[in-house]
Coordinates of N, CA and C in Angstrom, one line a residue:
Chain A
E38 N -5.9 -17.4 11.5 CA -6.0 -16.3 10.5 C -4.8 -15.3 10.7
D39 N -4.2 -14.9 9.5 CA -3.1 -13.9 9.6 C -3.6 -12.6 10.2
Q40 N -2.7 -12.0 11.0 CA -3.1 -10.8 11.6 C -1.8 -10.0 11.8
V41 N -1.9 -8.6 11.5 CA -0.8 -7.6 11.6 C -1.5 -6.6 12.5
T42 N -0.8 -6.3 13.5 CA -1.4 -5.3 14.5 C -0.3 -4.2 14.8
Q43 N -0.6 -2.9 14.7 CA 0.3 -1.8 14.9 C -0.1 -1.1 16.1
S44 N 0.9 -0.6 16.8 CA 0.7 0.2 18.0 C 1.8 1.2 18.2
P45 N 1.5 2.4 18.7 CA 0.1 2.9 19.1 C -0.6 3.3 17.9
E46 N -1.9 3.6 18.0 CA -2.7 4.1 16.8 C -2.2 5.5 16.5
A47 N -1.8 6.3 17.5 CA -1.4 7.6 17.2 C -0.3 8.0 18.1
L48 N 0.6 8.8 17.6 CA 1.8 9.3 18.5 C 2.1 10.7 18.2
R49 N 2.2 11.4 19.3 CA 2.5 12.9 19.1 C 3.9 13.1 19.7
L50 N 4.9 13.6 19.0 CA 6.2 13.8 19.5 C 6.6 15.2 19.3
Q51 N 7.5 15.6 20.3 CA 8.2 16.9 20.1 C 9.3 16.7 19.1
E52 N 9.7 17.7 18.4 CA 10.8 17.6 17.5 C 12.1 17.2 18.3
G53 N 12.8 16.2 17.8 CA 14.0 15.7 18.5 C 13.7 14.6 19.5
E54 N 12.5 14.3 19.8 CA 12.1 13.2 20.8 C 12.0 11.9 20.1
S55 N 12.9 11.1 20.3 CA 12.9 9.8 19.6 C 11.9 8.8 20.2
S56 N 11.5 7.9 19.3 CA 10.4 7.0 19.7 C 10.4 5.8 18.8
S57 N 9.6 4.8 19.1 CA 9.5 3.6 18.3 C 8.0 3.2 18.0
L58 N 7.7 2.7 16.8 CA 6.5 2.2 16.5 C 6.6 0.7 16.4
N59 N 5.5 0.0 16.8 CA 5.5 -1.5 16.9 C 4.6 -2.0 15.9
C60 N 5.0 -3.2 15.3 CA 4.2 -3.9 14.3 C 4.3 -5.4 14.7
S61 N 3.3 -5.9 15.3 CA 3.3 -7.4 15.7 C 2.6 -8.2 14.7
Y62 N 3.0 -9.4 14.4 CA 2.4 -10.1 13.4 C 2.2 -11.6 13.8
T63 N 1.0 -12.1 13.6 CA 0.8 -13.6 13.7 C 0.4 -14.1 12.3
V64 N 1.3 -14.6 11.6 CA 1.0 -15.1 10.2 C 1.7 -16.5 10.0
S65 N 1.2 -17.2 9.1 CA 1.8 -18.5 8.8 C 2.8 -18.3 7.7
G66 N 4.1 -18.5 7.9 CA 5.1 -18.4 6.9 C 5.4 -17.0 6.4
L67 N 6.0 -16.1 7.3 CA 6.3 -14.8 6.9 C 7.4 -14.8 5.8
R68 N 7.2 -14.1 4.7 CA 8.1 -14.1 3.7 C 8.7 -12.7 3.4
G69 N 8.1 -11.7 4.0 CA 8.6 -10.3 4.0 C 7.8 -9.4 4.8
L70 N 8.5 -8.4 5.4 CA 7.8 -7.4 6.3 C 8.2 -6.1 5.7
F71 N 7.1 -5.3 5.4 CA 7.4 -4.0 4.7 C 6.9 -2.9 5.5
W72 N 7.7 -1.7 5.5 CA 7.2 -0.5 6.0 C 7.0 0.6 5.0
Y73 N 5.8 1.3 5.1 CA 5.5 2.4 4.2 C 5.2 3.6 5.1
R74 N 5.4 4.7 4.4 CA 5.0 6.0 4.9 C 3.9 6.6 4.1
Q75 N 2.8 7.1 4.7 CA 1.7 7.7 3.8 C 1.3 9.0 4.3
D76 N 1.4 10.0 3.4 CA 1.0 11.4 3.7 C -0.5 11.4 3.3
P77 N -1.3 12.3 4.0 CA -2.7 12.4 3.7 C -3.1 12.6 2.2
G78 N -4.0 11.8 1.7 CA -4.4 11.9 0.3 C -3.4 11.4 -0.7
K79 N -2.3 10.8 -0.3 CA -1.3 10.3 -1.3 C -1.1 8.8 -1.1
G80 N -0.4 8.2 -2.1 CA -0.1 6.8 -2.0 C 1.0 6.5 -1.1
P81 N 1.0 5.3 -0.5 CA 2.1 4.9 0.4 C 3.4 5.0 -0.3
E82 N 4.4 5.5 0.4 CA 5.8 5.5 0.0 C 6.6 4.4 0.6
F83 N 7.2 3.6 -0.2 CA 8.0 2.5 0.3 C 9.2 2.9 1.1
L84 N 9.4 2.3 2.3 CA 10.6 2.6 3.1 C 11.5 1.5 3.2
F85 N 11.1 0.3 3.7 CA 12.0 -0.8 4.0 C 11.3 -2.2 3.7
T86 N 12.2 -3.1 3.4 CA 11.8 -4.5 3.4 C 12.7 -5.3 4.3
L87 N 12.1 -6.1 5.2 CA 12.8 -7.0 6.0 C 12.5 -8.4 5.8
Y88 N 13.4 -9.3 5.7 CA 13.1 -10.7 5.3 C 13.3 -11.7 6.4
S89 N 14.3 -11.4 7.3 CA 14.5 -12.4 8.3 C 14.8 -11.8 9.7
A90 N 14.5 -12.6 10.8 CA 14.7 -12.1 12.1 C 16.1 -11.7 12.3
G91 N 16.3 -10.6 12.9 CA 17.7 -10.0 13.2 C 18.1 -9.1 12.2
E92 N 17.3 -8.9 11.1 CA 17.7 -8.0 10.0 C 17.4 -6.5 10.4
E93 N 18.1 -5.6 10.0 CA 17.9 -4.1 10.3 C 18.2 -3.4 9.0
K94 N 17.4 -2.3 8.8 CA 17.5 -1.5 7.7 C 17.5 0.0 8.2
E95 N 18.2 0.9 7.6 CA 18.3 2.3 8.1 C 18.2 3.2 7.0
K96 N 17.6 4.3 7.2 CA 17.4 5.4 6.2 C 17.2 6.7 6.9
E97 N 18.2 7.6 6.8 CA 18.1 8.9 7.5 C 17.8 8.7 9.0
R98 N 16.6 9.2 9.5 CA 16.3 9.2 10.8 C 15.5 7.9 11.2
L99 N 15.3 7.0 10.2 CA 14.4 5.8 10.4 C 15.3 4.6 10.4
K100 N 14.9 3.7 11.4 CA 15.6 2.4 11.4 C 14.5 1.3 11.7
A101 N 14.5 0.3 10.9 CA 13.5 -0.8 11.0 C 14.3 -2.1 11.4
T102 N 13.6 -2.8 12.4 CA 14.2 -4.1 12.8 C 13.1 -5.2 12.8
L103 N 13.6 -6.4 12.8 CA 12.6 -7.5 12.8 C 13.0 -8.6 13.7
T104 N 12.0 -9.1 14.4 CA 12.2 -10.3 15.3 C 11.2 -11.4 14.8
K105 N 11.1 -12.5 15.4 CA 10.2 -13.6 14.9 C 8.8 -13.2 15.2
K106 N 8.5 -12.2 16.0 CA 7.1 -11.9 16.3 C 6.7 -10.5 16.0
E107 N 7.7 -9.5 15.8 CA 7.3 -8.2 15.7 C 8.4 -7.4 14.9
S108 N 8.1 -6.2 14.5 CA 9.0 -5.4 13.8 C 8.9 -4.0 14.5
F109 N 9.9 -3.3 14.6 CA 9.9 -1.9 15.1 C 10.4 -0.9 14.1
L110 N 9.8 0.2 14.1 CA 10.3 1.4 13.3 C 10.7 2.4 14.3
H111 N 12.0 2.7 14.4 CA 12.6 3.7 15.3 C 12.8 5.0 14.6
I112 N 12.3 6.0 15.3 CA 12.4 7.4 14.6 C 13.4 8.1 15.6
T113 N 14.5 8.5 15.1 CA 15.5 9.2 15.9 C 15.6 10.7 15.6
A114 N 15.4 11.4 16.7 CA 15.3 12.9 16.6 C 14.5 13.4 15.4
P115 N 13.2 13.0 15.5 CA 12.3 13.3 14.4 C 12.1 14.8 14.2
K116 N 11.8 15.2 13.0 CA 11.5 16.5 12.5 C 10.1 16.6 12.1
P117 N 9.5 17.8 12.0 CA 8.1 17.9 11.6 C 7.8 17.3 10.3
E118 N 8.7 17.2 9.4 CA 8.5 16.5 8.1 C 8.3 15.0 8.2
D119 N 8.6 14.5 9.3 CA 8.4 13.0 9.6 C 7.0 12.7 10.0
S120 N 6.2 13.7 10.1 CA 4.8 13.6 10.4 C 4.1 12.8 9.2
A121 N 3.4 11.7 9.5 CA 2.8 10.9 8.5 C 2.1 9.7 9.2
T122 N 1.4 8.9 8.4 CA 0.9 7.6 8.9 C 1.9 6.5 8.4
Y123 N 2.4 5.7 9.3 CA 3.4 4.7 9.0 C 2.6 3.3 9.0
L124 N 2.7 2.6 7.9 CA 2.0 1.4 7.7 C 3.1 0.2 7.7
C125 N 2.7 -0.9 8.3 CA 3.5 -2.1 8.0 C 2.6 -3.1 7.4
A126 N 3.3 -4.0 6.6 CA 2.5 -5.0 5.9 C 3.4 -6.3 5.8
A127 N 2.7 -7.4 5.8 CA 3.4 -8.7 5.7 C 3.0 -9.5 4.4
A128 N 4.0 -10.1 3.8 CA 3.7 -11.1 2.8 C 4.0 -12.4 3.3
T129 N 3.1 -13.4 3.1 CA 3.2 -14.8 3.6 C 3.3 -15.8 2.5
T130 N 3.7 -16.9 2.9 CA 3.7 -18.0 1.9 C 2.5 -18.2 1.1
D131 N 1.3 -18.0 1.7 CA 0.1 -18.3 1.0 C -0.6 -17.0 0.5
S132 N 0.1 -15.9 0.6 CA -0.6 -14.6 0.2 C -0.6 -14.3 -1.2
W133 N 0.2 -14.9 -2.0 CA 0.2 -14.8 -3.5 C 0.1 -13.3 -3.9
G134 N 1.0 -12.6 -3.3 CA 1.0 -11.2 -3.8 C 0.3 -10.2 -2.9
K135 N -0.6 -10.8 -2.1 CA -1.5 -9.9 -1.2 C -0.7 -9.5 0.0
L136 N -0.7 -8.2 0.3 CA 0.0 -7.7 1.5 C -1.0 -7.6 2.6
Q137 N -0.8 -8.1 3.8 CA -1.6 -8.0 5.0 C -1.2 -6.8 5.7
F138 N -2.0 -5.7 5.6 CA -1.5 -4.4 6.2 C -2.0 -4.3 7.7
G139 N -1.2 -3.6 8.5 CA -1.7 -3.2 9.8 C -2.6 -1.9 9.6
A140 N -3.1 -1.5 10.7 CA -4.0 -0.3 10.6 C -3.3 1.1 10.5
G141 N -1.9 1.0 10.8 CA -1.2 2.2 10.7 C -1.0 2.9 12.1
T142 N 0.1 3.7 12.1 CA 0.4 4.5 13.3 C 0.5 6.0 12.8
Q143 N -0.4 6.8 13.2 CA -0.3 8.2 12.8 C 0.6 9.0 13.7
V144 N 1.7 9.5 13.1 CA 2.7 10.3 13.8 C 2.6 11.7 13.6
V145 N 2.6 12.5 14.6 CA 2.6 14.0 14.5 C 3.9 14.5 15.2
V146 N 4.7 15.2 14.6 CA 5.9 15.8 15.2 C 5.7 17.3 15.2
T147 N 5.8 17.9 16.4 CA 5.6 19.3 16.6 C 6.9 20.0 16.8
P148 N 7.0 21.3 16.3 CA 8.3 22.0 16.4 C 8.5 22.3 18.0
Chain B
D283 N 14.5 4.4 -10.9 CA 13.2 5.1 -11.0 C 12.1 4.1 -10.5
T284 N 11.4 4.5 -9.4 CA 10.3 3.7 -8.9 C 9.0 4.4 -9.0
E285 N 8.7 4.9 -10.2 CA 7.4 5.7 -10.4 C 6.3 5.0 -11.0
V286 N 5.2 5.0 -10.3 CA 3.9 4.6 -10.8 C 3.1 5.8 -11.0
T287 N 2.5 6.0 -12.2 CA 1.7 7.1 -12.4 C 0.2 6.7 -12.5
Q288 N -0.7 7.6 -12.1 CA -2.1 7.4 -12.1 C -2.8 8.6 -12.7
T289 N -3.9 8.4 -13.5 CA -4.7 9.5 -13.9 C -6.2 9.1 -13.9
P290 N -7.1 9.9 -13.6 CA -6.9 11.3 -13.2 C -6.5 11.3 -11.7
K291 N -6.1 12.5 -11.2 CA -5.9 12.6 -9.7 C -7.2 12.7 -8.9
H292 N -8.2 13.3 -9.5 CA -9.5 13.4 -8.9 C -10.6 13.0 -9.9
L293 N -11.6 12.5 -9.5 CA -12.8 12.1 -10.3 C -14.0 12.2 -9.5
V294 N -15.0 12.9 -10.1 CA -16.3 12.9 -9.5 C -17.3 12.3 -10.6
M295 N -18.1 11.4 -10.2 CA -19.0 10.8 -11.1 C -20.3 10.4 -10.5
G296 N -21.4 10.4 -11.3 CA -22.7 10.1 -10.9 C -22.8 8.5 -10.9
M297 N -23.8 8.1 -10.3 CA -24.1 6.6 -10.3 C -24.4 5.9 -11.6
T298 N -24.8 6.8 -12.6 CA -25.1 6.1 -13.8 C -23.9 6.2 -14.8
N299 N -22.8 6.9 -14.4 CA -21.7 7.1 -15.3 C -20.8 5.9 -15.5
K300 N -20.1 6.0 -16.6 CA -19.0 5.0 -16.9 C -17.7 5.8 -17.0
K301 N -16.8 5.4 -16.2 CA -15.4 6.1 -16.2 C -14.3 5.0 -16.1
S302 N -13.1 5.5 -16.3 CA -12.0 4.6 -16.2 C -10.8 5.3 -15.5
L303 N -10.1 4.5 -14.7 CA -8.9 5.0 -14.0 C -7.7 4.3 -14.7
K304 N -6.6 5.1 -14.9 CA -5.5 4.5 -15.6 C -4.2 4.5 -14.7
C305 N -3.5 3.5 -15.0 CA -2.2 3.3 -14.2 C -1.1 2.9 -15.1
E306 N 0.1 3.4 -15.0 CA 1.1 3.1 -15.8 C 2.5 3.0 -15.1
Q307 N 3.3 2.0 -15.4 CA 4.7 2.0 -14.9 C 5.6 1.5 -16.0
H308 N 6.8 2.1 -15.9 CA 7.8 1.9 -17.0 C 9.1 1.3 -16.4
M309 N 8.9 0.5 -15.3 CA 10.0 -0.1 -14.6 C 10.2 -1.6 -15.0
G310 N 9.4 -2.1 -15.9 CA 9.5 -3.5 -16.3 C 9.0 -4.4 -15.2
H311 N 8.2 -3.9 -14.3 CA 7.6 -4.7 -13.3 C 6.7 -5.8 -13.8
R312 N 6.6 -6.9 -13.2 CA 5.9 -8.1 -13.7 C 4.5 -8.2 -13.1
A313 N 4.2 -7.5 -12.0 CA 2.9 -7.5 -11.5 C 2.4 -6.1 -11.2
M314 N 1.0 -6.0 -11.3 CA 0.4 -4.7 -11.1 C -0.9 -5.0 -10.3
Y315 N -1.2 -4.0 -9.4 CA -2.3 -4.2 -8.5 C -3.2 -3.0 -8.4
W316 N -4.5 -3.2 -8.1 CA -5.4 -2.2 -7.7 C -5.8 -2.3 -6.3
Y317 N -5.8 -1.2 -5.5 CA -6.2 -1.2 -4.1 C -7.2 -0.1 -4.0
K318 N -8.1 -0.3 -3.0 CA -9.0 0.7 -2.6 C -8.7 1.0 -1.1
Q319 N -8.7 2.4 -0.8 CA -8.4 2.8 0.6 C -9.5 3.8 1.0
K320 N -10.1 3.5 2.0 CA -11.1 4.4 2.7 C -10.3 5.2 3.8
A321 N -10.9 6.3 4.2 CA -10.2 7.2 5.1 C -9.9 6.5 6.5
K322 N -8.7 6.7 6.9 CA -8.2 6.1 8.2 C -8.2 4.6 8.2
K323 N -8.2 4.0 7.0 CA -8.0 2.5 6.9 C -6.8 2.2 6.0
P324 N -6.3 1.0 6.2 CA -5.2 0.6 5.3 C -5.7 0.3 3.9
P325 N -4.9 0.2 2.9 CA -5.3 -0.2 1.6 C -5.8 -1.7 1.5
E326 N -6.8 -1.8 0.7 CA -7.4 -3.2 0.6 C -7.3 -3.7 -0.9
L327 N -6.7 -4.8 -1.0 CA -6.4 -5.3 -2.4 C -7.7 -5.7 -3.2
M328 N -7.8 -5.2 -4.5 CA -8.9 -5.5 -5.3 C -8.5 -6.5 -6.4
F329 N -7.5 -6.2 -7.1 CA -7.1 -7.1 -8.2 C -5.6 -7.2 -8.3
V330 N -5.1 -8.3 -8.8 CA -3.7 -8.5 -9.1 C -3.6 -8.9 -10.6
Y331 N -2.7 -8.3 -11.3 CA -2.4 -8.8 -12.7 C -1.0 -9.1 -12.9
S332 N -0.8 -10.4 -13.2 CA 0.6 -10.8 -13.3 C 0.7 -11.9 -14.4
Y333 N 1.7 -11.9 -15.2 CA 2.0 -12.9 -16.2 C 0.7 -13.2 -17.0
E334 N 0.0 -12.1 -17.4 CA -1.2 -12.1 -18.2 C -2.3 -12.9 -17.5
K335 N -2.3 -13.0 -16.2 CA -3.4 -13.5 -15.5 C -3.9 -12.6 -14.4
L336 N -5.2 -12.6 -14.3 CA -5.9 -11.7 -13.4 C -6.4 -12.5 -12.2
S337 N -6.1 -12.0 -11.0 CA -6.6 -12.6 -9.8 C -7.5 -11.5 -9.1
I338 N -8.7 -11.9 -8.7 CA -9.6 -11.0 -8.2 C -9.9 -11.4 -6.7
N339 N -10.1 -10.2 -5.9 CA -10.6 -10.4 -4.6 C -12.1 -10.7 -4.7
E340 N -12.5 -11.8 -4.3 CA -13.9 -12.2 -4.6 C -14.9 -11.3 -3.9
S341 N -14.5 -10.4 -3.0 CA -15.5 -9.5 -2.4 C -15.7 -8.2 -3.2
V342 N -14.9 -8.1 -4.3 CA -15.0 -6.9 -5.1 C -16.2 -7.0 -6.0
P343 N -17.2 -6.0 -6.1 CA -18.4 -6.1 -6.8 C -18.1 -6.0 -8.3
S344 N -18.9 -6.5 -9.2 CA -18.7 -6.6 -10.6 C -18.7 -5.2 -11.3
R345 N -19.1 -4.2 -10.6 CA -19.1 -2.9 -11.1 C -17.7 -2.3 -11.3
F346 N -16.8 -3.0 -10.8 CA -15.4 -2.7 -11.0 C -14.8 -3.7 -12.0
S347 N -14.1 -3.3 -13.0 CA -13.6 -4.2 -14.1 C -12.2 -3.8 -14.5
P348 N -11.2 -4.6 -14.2 CA -9.8 -4.3 -14.6 C -9.6 -4.7 -16.0
E349 N -8.6 -4.0 -16.6 CA -8.1 -4.3 -17.9 C -6.7 -4.0 -18.0
C350 N -5.9 -5.0 -18.6 CA -4.5 -4.8 -18.8 C -4.1 -4.8 -20.2
P351 N -4.0 -3.6 -20.9 CA -3.7 -3.6 -22.4 C -2.3 -4.1 -22.7
N352 N -1.4 -3.8 -21.8 CA -0.1 -4.4 -22.0 C 0.6 -4.4 -20.7
S353 N 1.9 -4.8 -20.6 CA 2.5 -5.1 -19.3 C 2.8 -3.8 -18.6
S354 N 2.6 -2.7 -19.2 CA 2.9 -1.4 -18.5 C 1.7 -0.6 -18.0
L355 N 0.5 -1.0 -18.5 CA -0.7 -0.3 -18.3 C -1.7 -1.2 -17.6
L356 N -2.4 -0.6 -16.6 CA -3.5 -1.3 -15.9 C -4.7 -0.3 -15.8
N357 N -5.8 -0.6 -16.4 CA -7.0 0.3 -16.2 C -8.0 -0.3 -15.3
L358 N -8.8 0.5 -14.7 CA -9.9 0.1 -13.9 C -11.2 0.8 -14.4
H359 N -12.1 0.0 -14.9 CA -13.3 0.5 -15.5 C -14.4 0.5 -14.5
L360 N -15.1 1.7 -14.4 CA -16.1 1.8 -13.3 C -17.4 2.1 -14.0
H361 N -18.5 1.3 -13.5 CA -19.8 1.4 -14.0 C -20.8 1.2 -12.9
A362 N -21.8 2.1 -12.9 CA -22.9 2.0 -12.0 C -22.4 1.9 -10.5
L363 N -21.5 2.8 -10.2 CA -21.0 2.8 -8.8 C -22.0 3.4 -7.8
Q364 N -21.7 3.1 -6.5 CA -22.5 3.5 -5.4 C -21.7 4.5 -4.6
P365 N -22.4 5.4 -3.9 CA -21.7 6.4 -3.1 C -20.7 5.8 -2.1
E366 N -20.9 4.6 -1.6 CA -19.9 4.0 -0.7 C -18.7 3.5 -1.4
D367 N -18.6 3.6 -2.7 CA -17.4 3.3 -3.5 C -16.5 4.5 -3.5
S368 N -16.9 5.6 -3.0 CA -16.0 6.8 -2.9 C -14.8 6.5 -2.0
A369 N -13.6 6.7 -2.5 CA -12.4 6.3 -1.8 C -11.2 6.8 -2.6
L370 N -10.0 6.5 -2.1 CA -8.7 6.7 -2.8 C -8.4 5.3 -3.5
Y371 N -8.2 5.4 -4.8 CA -7.9 4.1 -5.5 C -6.4 4.2 -5.9
L372 N -5.7 3.2 -5.4 CA -4.3 3.1 -5.5 C -3.8 2.0 -6.5
C373 N -2.9 2.3 -7.4 CA -2.3 1.3 -8.2 C -0.8 1.1 -7.7
A374 N -0.4 -0.1 -7.8 CA 0.9 -0.5 -7.4 C 1.6 -1.5 -8.3
S375 N 2.9 -1.6 -8.3 CA 3.5 -2.6 -9.1 C 4.7 -3.3 -8.3
S376 N 5.1 -4.4 -8.6 CA 6.2 -5.1 -8.1 C 7.1 -5.7 -9.1
H377 N 8.4 -5.8 -8.8 CA 9.4 -6.2 -9.8 C 9.1 -7.6 -10.3
L378 N 8.8 -8.6 -9.3 CA 8.6 -9.9 -9.8 C 7.1 -10.2 -9.8
G379 N 6.7 -11.2 -10.7 CA 5.3 -11.6 -10.8 C 4.9 -12.4 -9.6
V380 N 3.7 -12.5 -9.4 CA 3.2 -13.2 -8.2 C 3.3 -14.7 -8.5
P381 N 3.6 -15.6 -7.4 CA 3.7 -15.1 -6.0 C 5.0 -14.4 -5.8
T382 N 5.0 -13.3 -5.1 CA 6.2 -12.5 -4.9 C 6.2 -12.0 -3.5
Y383 N 7.4 -11.9 -3.0 CA 7.6 -11.4 -1.6 C 8.5 -10.2 -1.7
N384 N 8.5 -9.5 -2.8 CA 9.2 -8.2 -2.7 C 8.3 -7.0 -2.6
E385 N 8.8 -5.9 -2.4 CA 8.1 -4.7 -2.1 C 7.1 -4.3 -3.3
Q386 N 6.1 -3.6 -3.0 CA 5.2 -3.0 -4.0 C 5.4 -1.5 -4.0
F387 N 5.4 -0.9 -5.2 CA 5.5 0.5 -5.2 C 4.2 1.1 -5.7
F388 N 3.8 2.1 -4.9 CA 2.4 2.7 -5.1 C 2.4 4.0 -5.9
G389 N 1.4 4.2 -6.7 CA 1.2 5.5 -7.3 C 0.6 6.5 -6.4
P390 N 0.3 7.7 -6.8 CA -0.2 8.7 -6.0 C -1.7 8.6 -5.7
G391 N -2.3 7.8 -6.5 CA -3.8 7.5 -6.2 C -4.7 8.4 -7.0
T392 N -6.0 8.0 -7.1 CA -7.1 8.7 -7.7 C -8.2 8.9 -6.6
R393 N -8.5 10.1 -6.3 CA -9.5 10.3 -5.4 C -10.9 10.3 -6.1
L394 N -11.7 9.3 -5.8 CA -12.9 9.1 -6.5 C -14.1 9.5 -5.6
T395 N -15.0 10.3 -6.1 CA -16.2 10.7 -5.3 C -17.4 10.3 -6.2
V396 N -18.3 9.5 -5.6 CA -19.5 9.0 -6.4 C -20.7 9.8 -5.8
L397 N -21.4 10.5 -6.7 CA -22.5 11.4 -6.1 C -23.8 10.6 -6.3

C-alpha cells in the first residue's frame, strides 16, 4: 500500500534558525513529489514539484530535494511569515490524478 | 495566473437544506478536483473531472453530487448533509487531464458547517 510519512509533526523554530522537514515515501512508481504550504483555514499553496532523484528546487528561503526514498524541505533563516503547515504529496503510476498526502508538518517561527 | 476561485467562502446549512459550492478556473486546465479537509488532516480526494469524465472516490456518500457545466466550472451540490460533513471543501485544477503527474492548484476553500 502506498504511504507518505512526514516528520516531525510539529516544529518550533527561532527566527533565523534553519531546519529541514522530511517526507518519506513508499509508493509503487513515483511520478511526482509535490510540496505545498497551507495557512490555517486556507487552501494549500503550491511550492515545488520534483520528478526524479537528485532533483532540487529553490524559492526564497525554501529548498526542496528528492532521493529515491524521501524528500526534504530545507528552510534557511526562517522568518515568522514562514509559519504554516507544510504538506508533501506523491503522484504514482496508478494514482490517476489522486495525490497521496502526508499528514503535514506544522512549523511555527518565533521572533 | 494560477488562480482557482471558490464561492461561497463560508456556508452554514441545516441537515434538510440543499446548497451548492462553486469553483472556477480560467487557466485552461484540463482536470478539476473536489477535496474535503477536516481539521489537522490532509485533503482527501472526493471527485475528479477530466475530459468530460467524472471519477468518484467510492467512499463519498451520495449526498454529495458534482456537476461540471463547462471546462472552467465545477459545482458540488449538497443535500441532506450530516454534522460530520462539516469541513473545509477545496477545489483544485491541474494543467493536464488525468492521468496526470503535474501539480494541482488549489482554491481558497469553502468552510462548511452543518447544523
